[in-house]
Short mmCIF file of C-alpha atoms and ligand atoms in Angstrom, two decimals:
data_model
loop_
_atom_site.label_atom_id
_atom_site.label_comp_id
_atom_site.label_asym_id
_atom_site.label_seq_id
_atom_site.Cartn_x
_atom_site.Cartn_y
_atom_site.Cartn_z
CA VAL A 281 -5.34 -69.50 -65.36
CA ALA A 282 -1.90 -70.13 -63.87
CA LEU A 283 0.31 -67.17 -63.02
CA GLY A 284 3.97 -66.91 -62.02
CA ARG A 285 6.12 -63.91 -61.16
CA CYS A 286 9.87 -63.41 -60.92
CA LEU A 287 12.23 -60.42 -60.69
CA ALA A 288 14.97 -59.67 -63.22
CA VAL A 289 17.17 -56.65 -64.02
CA ALA A 290 17.17 -54.55 -67.22
CA LEU A 291 20.40 -52.70 -67.94
CA VAL A 292 20.17 -49.35 -69.70
CA GLY A 293 23.79 -48.42 -70.19
CA LEU A 294 25.39 -48.99 -66.80
CA GLU A 295 22.15 -48.38 -64.95
CA GLY A 296 20.12 -51.38 -63.81
CA HIS A 297 16.37 -51.34 -63.17
CA LEU A 298 14.30 -54.07 -61.53
CA VAL A 299 11.88 -55.69 -63.96
CA GLU A 300 8.96 -57.89 -63.04
CA VAL A 301 8.50 -60.91 -65.28
CA GLU A 302 4.94 -62.21 -65.26
CA ALA A 303 4.15 -65.55 -66.89
CA ASP A 304 0.55 -66.45 -67.61
CA ILE A 305 -0.65 -69.83 -68.90
CA ALA A 306 -4.23 -69.73 -70.16
CA ASP A 307 -6.65 -71.76 -72.28
CA GLY A 308 -6.51 -71.01 -75.94
CA LEU A 309 -4.54 -71.83 -79.07
CA PRO A 310 -0.94 -72.85 -78.29
CA ALA A 311 1.24 -69.73 -78.47
CA PHE A 312 4.15 -68.06 -76.65
CA ALA A 313 3.90 -64.27 -76.60
CA LEU A 314 6.49 -61.95 -75.10
CA VAL A 315 5.31 -58.40 -74.35
CA GLY A 316 6.74 -55.28 -72.67
CA LEU A 317 9.22 -53.61 -75.05
CA PRO A 318 11.57 -56.51 -75.69
CA ASP A 319 14.08 -56.07 -78.54
CA THR A 320 14.74 -58.69 -81.21
CA SER A 321 17.52 -60.35 -79.22
CA LEU A 322 15.01 -61.02 -76.44
CA PHE A 323 12.52 -62.81 -78.72
CA GLU A 324 15.07 -65.62 -79.16
CA SER A 325 14.64 -66.14 -75.44
CA ARG A 326 11.35 -68.02 -76.04
CA ASP A 327 13.02 -70.95 -77.81
CA ARG A 328 15.82 -71.22 -75.27
CA VAL A 329 13.39 -71.11 -72.34
CA ARG A 330 11.05 -73.74 -73.83
CA ALA A 331 13.89 -76.16 -74.60
CA ALA A 332 15.69 -75.56 -71.30
CA LEU A 333 12.50 -76.15 -69.27
CA SER A 334 11.78 -79.30 -71.21
CA ASN A 335 15.30 -80.61 -70.56
CA ALA A 336 14.89 -79.79 -66.88
CA GLY A 337 11.80 -82.02 -66.79
CA CYS A 338 9.14 -79.33 -67.10
CA THR A 339 7.47 -79.47 -70.51
CA LEU A 340 5.30 -76.42 -71.14
CA PRO A 341 1.63 -77.23 -71.80
CA SER A 342 0.18 -76.69 -75.29
CA ARG A 343 -1.77 -73.63 -74.21
CA ARG A 344 -1.56 -69.91 -74.60
CA ILE A 345 1.53 -68.58 -72.81
CA THR A 346 2.02 -64.85 -72.29
CA VAL A 347 5.13 -63.42 -70.67
CA ASN A 348 4.95 -59.76 -69.74
CA LEU A 349 7.91 -57.65 -68.71
CA SER A 350 7.16 -54.50 -66.72
CA PRO A 351 7.57 -51.56 -66.49
CA ALA A 352 6.78 -51.69 -70.21
CA ALA A 353 8.42 -48.32 -70.96
CA LEU A 354 11.86 -49.62 -70.08
CA PRO A 355 13.77 -51.00 -73.09
CA LYS A 356 14.88 -54.60 -72.56
CA THR A 357 17.66 -56.28 -74.43
CA GLY A 358 19.97 -59.27 -74.30
CA SER A 359 19.80 -62.80 -72.99
CA GLY A 360 19.91 -62.03 -69.26
CA PHE A 361 16.11 -62.37 -68.86
CA ASP A 362 16.05 -66.09 -69.79
CA LEU A 363 16.46 -67.29 -66.22
CA ALA A 364 13.70 -65.05 -64.81
CA VAL A 365 11.29 -65.97 -67.65
CA ALA A 366 11.90 -69.68 -67.05
CA THR A 367 11.55 -69.28 -63.28
CA ALA A 368 8.26 -67.38 -63.63
CA LEU A 369 7.01 -70.24 -65.83
CA LEU A 370 8.16 -72.79 -63.21
CA VAL A 371 5.94 -70.96 -60.70
CA ALA A 372 3.04 -70.92 -63.18
CA CYS A 373 3.48 -74.68 -63.70
CA ASP A 374 3.52 -75.19 -59.93
CA ARG A 375 7.10 -76.44 -59.99
CA ALA A 376 8.59 -73.71 -57.74
CA ASP A 377 7.48 -72.05 -54.51
CA PRO A 378 6.25 -68.51 -55.31
CA ALA A 379 7.41 -67.13 -51.94
CA SER A 380 10.93 -68.45 -52.41
CA VAL A 381 11.09 -67.13 -55.98
CA ARG A 382 9.83 -63.71 -54.83
CA GLY A 383 12.74 -63.46 -52.39
CA HIS A 384 15.34 -63.57 -55.19
CA VAL A 385 16.33 -61.61 -58.29
CA HIS A 386 17.30 -63.84 -61.24
CA VAL A 387 19.94 -62.91 -63.81
CA GLY A 388 21.23 -65.37 -66.37
CA GLU A 389 21.06 -66.86 -69.86
CA LEU A 390 19.84 -70.38 -70.54
CA GLY A 391 21.35 -73.05 -72.76
CA LEU A 392 18.95 -75.33 -74.67
CA ASP A 393 20.12 -78.17 -72.40
CA GLY A 394 18.90 -76.35 -69.26
CA SER A 395 22.29 -75.01 -68.24
CA VAL A 396 22.50 -71.49 -66.76
CA ARG A 397 25.10 -69.35 -68.51
CA PRO A 398 26.93 -66.17 -67.53
CA VAL A 399 25.95 -62.78 -68.95
CA ARG A 400 27.78 -59.52 -69.53
CA GLY A 401 26.97 -56.83 -67.01
CA ALA A 402 26.29 -59.13 -64.05
CA LEU A 403 27.98 -56.66 -61.70
CA PRO A 404 25.84 -53.58 -62.50
CA ALA A 405 22.74 -55.85 -62.53
CA VAL A 406 23.49 -57.16 -59.05
CA LEU A 407 24.36 -53.64 -57.89
CA ALA A 408 20.90 -52.46 -59.02
CA ALA A 409 19.21 -55.35 -57.18
CA VAL A 410 21.09 -54.59 -53.95
CA ARG A 411 20.31 -50.87 -54.22
CA ALA A 412 16.62 -51.70 -54.73
CA GLY A 413 16.68 -53.62 -51.44
CA ARG A 414 16.79 -57.06 -53.07
CA PRO A 415 20.24 -58.39 -52.13
CA ARG A 416 19.51 -62.10 -52.85
CA VAL A 417 20.48 -62.75 -56.44
CA VAL A 418 20.57 -66.00 -58.44
CA VAL A 419 23.30 -65.98 -61.10
CA ALA A 420 25.28 -68.45 -63.21
CA ALA A 421 28.21 -69.98 -61.34
CA GLN A 422 30.63 -68.26 -63.75
CA ASN A 423 29.15 -64.90 -62.74
CA ALA A 424 29.22 -65.62 -58.99
CA ALA A 425 32.68 -64.20 -58.22
CA GLU A 426 31.83 -61.02 -60.10
CA ALA A 427 28.42 -60.68 -58.42
CA ALA A 428 30.05 -61.14 -55.03
CA LEU A 429 32.16 -58.00 -55.60
CA VAL A 430 29.03 -55.94 -54.94
CA PRO A 431 28.97 -54.95 -51.27
CA GLY A 432 25.95 -56.50 -49.53
CA ALA A 433 25.03 -58.96 -52.28
CA GLU A 434 23.88 -62.46 -51.23
CA VAL A 435 24.77 -64.53 -54.26
CA VAL A 436 23.29 -67.93 -55.11
CA ALA A 437 25.33 -69.64 -57.83
CA VAL A 438 23.57 -72.14 -60.09
CA THR A 439 24.69 -74.17 -63.10
CA SER A 440 21.32 -75.47 -64.32
CA LEU A 441 17.57 -74.99 -64.10
CA GLY A 442 17.68 -78.17 -61.98
CA ASP A 443 19.57 -76.16 -59.33
CA VAL A 444 16.94 -73.41 -59.55
CA ILE A 445 14.10 -75.91 -59.03
CA ALA A 446 15.99 -77.35 -56.04
CA LEU A 447 16.51 -73.85 -54.61
CA HIS A 448 12.82 -72.98 -54.85
CA THR A 449 11.42 -76.30 -53.62
CA GLY A 450 13.57 -76.56 -50.51
CA GLY A 451 15.91 -79.17 -52.02
CA PRO A 452 19.66 -79.14 -51.59
CA VAL A 453 21.47 -76.67 -53.91
CA PRO A 454 24.95 -77.81 -54.84
CA VAL A 455 27.66 -75.32 -53.93
CA HIS A 456 29.54 -73.98 -56.94
CA ASP A 457 32.78 -72.15 -56.57
CA GLY A 458 32.29 -70.25 -59.79
CA GLY A 459 35.27 -69.23 -61.82
CA TRP A 460 34.91 -66.23 -64.05
CA SER A 461 33.48 -65.38 -67.40
CA ALA A 462 36.42 -63.71 -69.12
CA PRO A 463 39.71 -64.73 -67.54
CA GLY A 464 42.99 -63.08 -68.34
CA VAL A 465 42.15 -59.65 -69.72
CA PRO A 466 44.09 -57.40 -67.36
CA HIS A 467 43.24 -53.93 -68.59
CA ALA A 468 43.67 -52.11 -65.33
CA GLY A 469 46.94 -50.32 -64.78
CA PRO A 470 49.62 -51.67 -62.46
CA PRO A 471 49.90 -50.67 -58.80
CA PRO A 472 51.98 -47.51 -58.18
CA GLY A 473 55.66 -48.22 -58.64
CA MET A 474 54.90 -51.57 -60.35
CA GLY A 475 54.67 -52.42 -64.05
CA PRO A 476 56.64 -50.41 -66.60
CA ASP A 477 58.88 -47.94 -64.75
CA LEU A 478 60.07 -44.45 -65.61
CA ARG A 479 63.54 -45.64 -64.57
CA ASP A 480 63.75 -47.29 -68.02
CA VAL A 481 63.29 -43.99 -69.87
CA VAL A 482 66.67 -42.44 -70.70
CA GLY A 483 66.93 -38.66 -71.17
CA GLN A 484 63.67 -36.94 -72.27
CA THR A 485 63.77 -34.45 -69.41
CA ARG A 486 61.04 -32.24 -70.89
CA ALA A 487 58.73 -35.09 -71.87
CA ARG A 488 59.15 -36.70 -68.46
CA SER A 489 58.20 -33.48 -66.73
CA ALA A 490 55.17 -33.05 -69.03
CA LEU A 491 54.11 -36.59 -68.11
CA GLU A 492 54.41 -35.75 -64.42
CA VAL A 493 52.31 -32.60 -64.87
CA ALA A 494 49.73 -34.62 -66.83
CA ALA A 495 49.53 -37.17 -64.01
CA ALA A 496 49.40 -34.53 -61.27
CA GLY A 497 46.53 -32.51 -62.75
CA GLY A 498 44.73 -35.08 -64.93
CA HIS A 499 45.63 -33.13 -68.09
CA HIS A 500 45.42 -34.33 -71.69
CA LEU A 501 48.81 -34.79 -73.35
CA LEU A 502 50.04 -34.77 -76.95
CA MET A 503 53.55 -35.96 -77.72
CA VAL A 504 55.04 -35.25 -81.13
CA GLY A 505 58.30 -36.85 -82.19
CA PRO A 506 60.02 -39.31 -84.49
CA PRO A 507 59.35 -43.06 -84.27
CA GLY A 508 61.44 -44.74 -81.59
CA ALA A 509 61.90 -41.58 -79.49
CA GLY A 510 60.04 -43.21 -76.60
CA LYS A 511 56.52 -41.72 -76.87
CA THR A 512 54.83 -45.11 -76.38
CA MET A 513 57.16 -45.99 -73.50
CA LEU A 514 56.29 -42.72 -71.76
CA ALA A 515 52.52 -43.13 -72.25
CA ALA A 516 52.59 -46.68 -70.87
CA ARG A 517 54.14 -45.28 -67.68
CA LEU A 518 51.37 -42.76 -66.99
CA PRO A 519 48.90 -45.11 -65.20
CA GLY A 520 51.68 -46.10 -62.78
CA LEU A 521 51.91 -42.46 -61.66
CA LEU A 522 48.19 -42.04 -60.92
CA PRO A 523 46.58 -42.53 -57.50
CA ASP A 524 44.21 -45.43 -56.72
CA LEU A 525 40.53 -45.09 -57.63
CA ASP A 526 38.19 -44.35 -54.73
CA ASP A 527 35.39 -46.82 -53.87
CA ALA A 528 32.72 -45.21 -56.07
CA ALA A 529 35.04 -44.95 -59.09
CA ALA A 530 36.30 -48.51 -58.58
CA LEU A 531 32.74 -49.87 -58.63
CA GLU A 532 31.86 -47.81 -61.71
CA VAL A 533 34.99 -48.82 -63.65
CA THR A 534 34.51 -52.49 -62.71
CA ALA A 535 30.88 -52.29 -63.87
CA ILE A 536 31.96 -50.95 -67.28
CA HIS A 537 34.43 -53.79 -67.75
CA SER A 538 31.70 -56.22 -66.66
CA VAL A 539 29.33 -54.97 -69.38
CA ALA A 540 32.25 -55.11 -71.83
CA GLY A 541 32.56 -58.82 -70.94
CA ARG A 542 36.24 -58.57 -70.09
CA LEU A 543 36.33 -58.53 -66.32
CA ASP A 544 38.53 -60.88 -64.35
CA PRO A 545 36.81 -60.81 -60.92
CA SER A 546 39.50 -62.99 -59.33
CA THR A 547 41.47 -59.81 -58.64
CA GLY A 548 38.50 -57.98 -57.07
CA LEU A 549 37.25 -54.52 -57.97
CA ILE A 550 39.40 -52.57 -60.43
CA ARG A 551 41.19 -50.15 -58.12
CA ARG A 552 43.88 -48.90 -60.50
CA PRO A 553 43.21 -46.45 -63.37
CA PRO A 554 42.62 -48.45 -66.58
CA PHE A 555 44.86 -48.04 -69.64
CA GLU A 556 43.35 -48.54 -73.09
CA ASP A 557 45.39 -48.25 -76.28
CA PRO A 558 43.18 -48.95 -79.33
CA HIS A 559 45.03 -49.42 -82.62
CA HIS A 560 44.71 -46.66 -85.24
CA THR A 561 42.86 -49.07 -87.57
CA CYS A 562 40.08 -49.63 -84.99
CA THR A 563 36.49 -48.86 -85.94
CA VAL A 564 34.45 -46.03 -84.46
CA VAL A 565 32.32 -48.65 -82.66
CA ALA A 566 35.42 -50.24 -81.10
CA LEU A 567 36.45 -46.81 -79.88
CA VAL A 568 33.14 -45.45 -78.55
CA GLY A 569 31.00 -48.59 -78.14
CA GLY A 570 27.98 -50.20 -79.78
CA GLY A 571 27.00 -53.58 -81.20
CA SER A 572 23.80 -55.61 -81.04
CA GLY A 573 21.95 -56.60 -77.86
CA LEU A 574 23.35 -54.96 -74.75
CA PRO A 575 25.77 -52.43 -76.33
CA ARG A 576 29.42 -53.01 -75.52
CA PRO A 577 31.33 -50.07 -74.06
CA GLY A 578 34.19 -49.06 -76.37
CA ALA A 579 37.81 -48.33 -75.48
CA ALA A 580 36.91 -44.74 -74.52
CA SER A 581 34.50 -46.00 -71.82
CA ARG A 582 36.78 -48.79 -70.67
CA ALA A 583 39.38 -46.03 -70.12
CA HIS A 584 36.94 -44.21 -67.76
CA ARG A 585 38.90 -42.77 -64.79
CA GLY A 586 42.10 -43.88 -66.51
CA VAL A 587 44.10 -43.29 -69.66
CA LEU A 588 43.05 -43.51 -73.31
CA PHE A 589 46.22 -43.67 -75.39
CA LEU A 590 46.11 -43.09 -79.15
CA ASP A 591 49.46 -44.05 -80.66
CA GLU A 592 50.03 -42.77 -84.22
CA ALA A 593 47.09 -40.45 -83.51
CA ALA A 594 47.25 -38.76 -86.93
CA GLU A 595 46.62 -42.17 -88.56
CA PHE A 596 43.19 -42.61 -86.91
CA GLU A 597 40.13 -42.13 -89.08
CA ALA A 598 38.81 -38.56 -88.84
CA ARG A 599 35.39 -39.96 -87.80
CA ALA A 600 36.98 -41.83 -84.91
CA LEU A 601 38.77 -38.72 -83.64
CA ASP A 602 35.59 -36.64 -84.01
CA ALA A 603 33.68 -39.20 -81.97
CA LEU A 604 35.93 -38.42 -79.01
CA ARG A 605 34.67 -34.86 -78.75
CA GLN A 606 31.45 -35.85 -76.94
CA PRO A 607 33.21 -37.74 -74.12
CA LEU A 608 35.94 -35.07 -73.85
CA GLU A 609 33.23 -32.44 -73.39
CA HIS A 610 30.70 -34.34 -71.26
CA GLY A 611 32.56 -37.27 -69.72
CA LEU A 612 30.10 -39.79 -71.17
CA LEU A 613 29.12 -41.55 -74.37
CA VAL A 614 25.55 -41.92 -75.55
CA ILE A 615 24.86 -44.93 -77.78
CA HIS A 616 21.62 -44.53 -79.68
CA ARG A 617 19.41 -47.61 -80.17
CA ALA A 618 16.06 -48.28 -81.75
CA LEU A 619 14.45 -48.69 -78.32
CA GLY A 620 16.24 -45.83 -76.57
CA SER A 621 19.78 -44.80 -75.83
CA ALA A 622 22.41 -46.20 -73.50
CA ARG A 623 24.88 -44.00 -71.64
CA TYR A 624 28.30 -45.10 -70.54
CA PRO A 625 30.62 -42.93 -68.50
CA ALA A 626 33.82 -41.98 -70.37
CA ARG A 627 35.87 -39.49 -68.35
CA PHE A 628 39.39 -40.39 -69.41
CA GLN A 629 42.75 -38.70 -69.68
CA LEU A 630 43.61 -38.54 -73.37
CA VAL A 631 47.21 -39.14 -74.39
CA MET A 632 48.08 -38.90 -78.07
CA ALA A 633 51.39 -39.64 -79.74
CA ALA A 634 52.09 -38.54 -83.30
CA ASN A 635 54.95 -38.44 -85.74
CA PRO A 636 55.77 -34.91 -86.90
CA CYS A 637 55.22 -35.81 -90.58
CA PRO A 638 54.36 -38.85 -92.70
CA CYS A 639 57.97 -40.11 -92.77
CA GLY A 640 58.45 -39.24 -89.11
CA ARG A 641 61.88 -37.64 -89.41
CA SER A 642 61.15 -33.92 -89.68
CA SER A 643 61.71 -33.06 -86.01
CA GLY A 644 64.98 -31.74 -84.64
CA LYS A 645 67.17 -30.63 -87.52
CA GLY A 646 64.95 -32.68 -89.80
CA VAL A 647 67.71 -33.33 -92.32
CA ASP A 648 66.49 -36.84 -93.29
CA CYS A 649 62.85 -35.87 -93.85
CA THR A 650 61.63 -36.72 -97.34
CA CYS A 651 58.17 -35.12 -97.05
CA SER A 652 57.10 -32.04 -99.00
CA PRO A 653 56.36 -28.92 -96.93
CA ALA A 654 52.67 -29.27 -97.87
CA ALA A 655 52.54 -32.91 -96.72
CA ARG A 656 54.19 -31.90 -93.44
CA ARG A 657 51.62 -29.16 -92.85
CA ARG A 658 48.69 -31.42 -93.69
CA TYR A 659 49.82 -34.29 -91.48
CA LEU A 660 49.24 -32.91 -87.98
CA ALA A 661 46.26 -30.91 -89.24
CA ARG A 662 44.53 -34.31 -89.30
CA LEU A 663 44.29 -34.04 -85.56
CA SER A 664 41.74 -31.28 -86.26
CA GLY A 665 41.67 -27.93 -84.48
CA PRO A 666 38.98 -28.68 -81.87
CA LEU A 667 40.72 -31.86 -80.71
CA LEU A 668 44.17 -30.22 -80.64
CA ASP A 669 42.71 -27.30 -78.71
CA ARG A 670 41.69 -29.72 -75.95
CA MET A 671 45.24 -31.00 -75.44
CA ASP A 672 46.51 -29.14 -72.36
CA LEU A 673 50.09 -30.26 -72.83
CA GLN A 674 51.74 -30.50 -76.24
CA VAL A 675 55.37 -31.49 -76.13
CA GLU A 676 58.03 -32.43 -78.59
CA VAL A 677 59.81 -35.70 -77.88
CA ARG A 678 63.22 -35.78 -79.53
CA ALA A 679 65.21 -38.87 -80.40
CA VAL A 680 67.52 -39.91 -77.56
CA SER A 681 70.95 -38.39 -78.06
CA ARG A 682 74.37 -39.97 -77.50
CA ALA A 683 74.86 -37.55 -74.60
CA ASP A 684 71.67 -38.88 -72.94
CA LEU A 685 72.89 -42.45 -73.29
CA ALA A 686 76.33 -41.60 -71.93
CA SER A 687 74.88 -39.75 -68.91
CA HIS A 688 75.58 -41.44 -65.60
CA CYS A 689 72.75 -39.72 -63.83
CA ALA A 690 70.15 -42.40 -63.02
CA PRO A 691 66.59 -41.50 -64.12
CA GLU A 692 64.01 -41.16 -61.36
CA SER A 693 61.73 -44.14 -60.73
CA SER A 694 57.95 -44.12 -61.15
CA ARG A 695 57.61 -44.49 -57.39
CA GLN A 696 59.47 -41.21 -56.74
CA VAL A 697 57.40 -39.31 -59.30
CA ALA A 698 54.14 -40.91 -58.06
CA GLU A 699 54.85 -39.54 -54.57
CA ARG A 700 55.03 -35.96 -55.88
CA VAL A 701 51.89 -36.58 -57.93
CA ALA A 702 50.06 -37.83 -54.82
CA THR A 703 51.06 -34.70 -52.87
CA ALA A 704 49.90 -32.42 -55.69
CA ARG A 705 46.61 -34.34 -55.96
CA ALA A 706 46.04 -33.96 -52.22
CA ALA A 707 46.44 -30.17 -52.54
CA GLN A 708 43.88 -30.13 -55.36
CA ALA A 709 41.44 -32.33 -53.44
CA GLU A 710 41.59 -29.88 -50.53
CA ARG A 711 41.06 -26.83 -52.76
CA LEU A 712 38.27 -28.52 -54.74
CA THR A 713 36.44 -29.94 -51.75
CA SER A 714 32.68 -29.24 -52.07
CA THR A 715 33.03 -28.99 -55.88
CA PRO A 716 32.20 -31.85 -58.29
CA TRP A 717 35.86 -32.02 -59.41
CA VAL A 718 38.84 -33.93 -58.09
CA CYS A 719 41.72 -32.50 -60.12
CA ASN A 720 42.70 -29.33 -61.99
CA GLY A 721 42.11 -30.93 -65.39
CA GLU A 722 38.37 -31.21 -64.64
CA VAL A 723 37.67 -27.75 -63.21
CA ALA A 724 35.12 -25.76 -65.24
CA GLY A 725 36.40 -22.63 -67.00
CA ALA A 726 33.89 -20.30 -65.33
CA TRP A 727 34.89 -21.43 -61.85
CA LEU A 728 38.54 -21.15 -62.80
CA ARG A 729 38.04 -17.51 -63.82
CA SER A 730 35.92 -16.58 -60.77
CA ALA A 731 36.64 -18.59 -57.60
CA LEU A 732 40.25 -19.21 -58.61
CA ARG A 733 40.77 -15.81 -60.21
CA LEU A 734 44.44 -14.79 -60.52
CA SER A 735 45.74 -11.23 -60.59
CA PRO A 736 46.49 -9.66 -64.00
CA ARG A 737 50.13 -9.47 -62.92
CA VAL A 738 50.20 -13.30 -62.87
CA THR A 739 48.30 -13.91 -66.09
CA ARG A 740 49.88 -11.07 -68.12
CA THR A 741 51.55 -13.21 -70.81
CA ALA A 742 48.46 -15.38 -71.32
CA ASP A 743 46.19 -12.30 -71.39
CA ARG A 744 48.31 -10.79 -74.14
CA ARG A 745 48.16 -14.01 -76.21
CA LEU A 746 44.39 -14.12 -75.77
CA ASP A 747 44.06 -10.47 -76.90
CA ARG A 748 46.24 -11.13 -79.93
CA GLY A 749 44.12 -14.16 -80.86
CA ASP A 750 47.00 -16.62 -80.45
CA LEU A 751 45.00 -18.40 -77.78
CA THR A 752 41.32 -19.37 -77.75
CA VAL A 753 39.27 -18.90 -74.59
CA ARG A 754 39.28 -22.67 -74.15
CA GLY A 755 43.05 -22.70 -74.63
CA TYR A 756 43.40 -19.87 -72.09
CA ASP A 757 41.47 -21.90 -69.49
CA ARG A 758 43.69 -24.90 -70.17
CA VAL A 759 46.79 -22.82 -69.58
CA LEU A 760 45.39 -21.67 -66.21
CA ARG A 761 44.57 -25.28 -65.20
CA VAL A 762 48.12 -26.39 -65.98
CA ALA A 763 49.54 -23.36 -64.12
CA TRP A 764 47.61 -24.47 -61.00
CA THR A 765 49.07 -27.97 -61.35
CA LEU A 766 52.59 -26.55 -61.64
CA ALA A 767 51.99 -24.58 -58.44
CA ASP A 768 50.61 -27.69 -56.70
CA LEU A 769 53.67 -29.71 -57.73
CA ALA A 770 55.95 -26.97 -56.41
CA GLY A 771 53.99 -26.73 -53.14
CA ARG A 772 52.86 -23.12 -53.77
CA ASP A 773 49.41 -21.89 -52.69
CA SER A 774 48.64 -20.40 -56.10
CA PRO A 775 50.40 -19.94 -59.44
CA GLY A 776 52.88 -17.14 -60.06
CA PRO A 777 53.77 -15.50 -63.41
CA ALA A 778 56.47 -18.15 -64.02
CA ASP A 779 53.89 -20.96 -63.67
CA VAL A 780 51.64 -19.33 -66.26
CA ASP A 781 54.58 -18.84 -68.63
CA GLN A 782 55.68 -22.44 -68.20
CA ALA A 783 52.10 -23.65 -68.77
CA LEU A 784 52.06 -21.65 -72.04
CA GLU A 785 55.31 -23.23 -73.07
CA LEU A 786 54.13 -26.75 -72.22
CA ARG A 787 51.14 -26.17 -74.46
CA GLN A 788 53.17 -25.08 -77.44
CA GLN A 789 56.31 -27.16 -77.63
CA GLY A 790 54.67 -29.76 -79.83
CA ARG A 791 53.64 -27.12 -82.39
CA VAL A 792 57.24 -26.60 -83.42
CA ALA A 793 56.92 -29.43 -85.83
CA ALA A 794 53.53 -28.49 -87.23
ZN1 ZN B 888 58.95 -36.32 -93.15
#
């Protein structure tokens, strides 16, 4: 009996686990069995491995081959195990040094010709290896730049099984400079003060200030207004107002984009908040993730620690909007599979833009609107109560007037606004130190009403609305969160009655049209 072992990584959502691949070649009828909870996509691995080994000059004997992946309880999916299965077989066939193989973790797909191909999720896989105390990782050359983003990783880049045999028999391994697997998909926001600038937005004083409050406290924002009023322009400028991601968030966001297969590692870790703007015709899967093999994170996960922007929000399928309730509540998305479920973080700032009615012209004086009163009422109701209730800021964006255009007063730049946002965020960070939250938008309601309790004198207007039933408890909490952000922006230690009143107003402007 000949036995070979090699380490690989199984990804369950973003979490990687070390897996031992054990290859056993024994007497018996020719067969190739794969055991240890592999999914259907992994069974195809057998044909690729056999052909690739043969093309690398190692033809498998006509005997009984068993490959076991352990721990067996861990679900295994995708093509990333090919390289480890082939390497374990190389050891079993006495074509690689077991000690050298044992010192490395192997992650990669094989081509039938023996080439080693890149896989999605190389970054979280390498991260798991490093955290398990196995920093030496063999990956495809196209994954090398991405793998090298993991602090402490010692990456060996290979292009073929021939390179792997050389590596594990003391031969020279050619140096590959890599490249990347998915070039040119820049989905991270621009650096502060770069990219689309608020300087380009004329007028819109109220919407601009709502955007600033949203940025400062991490609040969800709904903008209602006619087409062409500048809702999309404003939303696109939000990421430019947000602070950089810290190290942990940067690694997490980069890992999500790695699993999504759209990371450009040439620019390093993603350090700016991402901006995702799925089209209203997108499927539920495109929004929340899914697909065969290793599930792809959807737009909501790719927007983690950044902005998810739904333009024409009332045109999205009701199922798609409903699917956002889980991440809005829990900050993550669970994708259920036959062999277990995958979790992807999805803590995003939701920005929705909507027309006030099907024709879009009912705001302001609304003289040109051709919709029936019933159609107008039904339109925004599509955004469903529970989702609307979660929007901290709801503002009306009016069409730009002639007076706005004629004004000589130059609009503030994104850089100026971003500075105030940074100051307000610093105040929150100090207040929220030793809590799990970083900004007002995340603070739990219970904590808000106990540790941050405000006097009845301050909350009087909101209390009255709550008593009258005009405000839900969730809505009440959202008003308090926004009031704290207004105080932080103004440099006050805690909100006053005027902050609470303004927070109430910022929550209700957008309802005018509904
Ligand atoms: Zn209309």
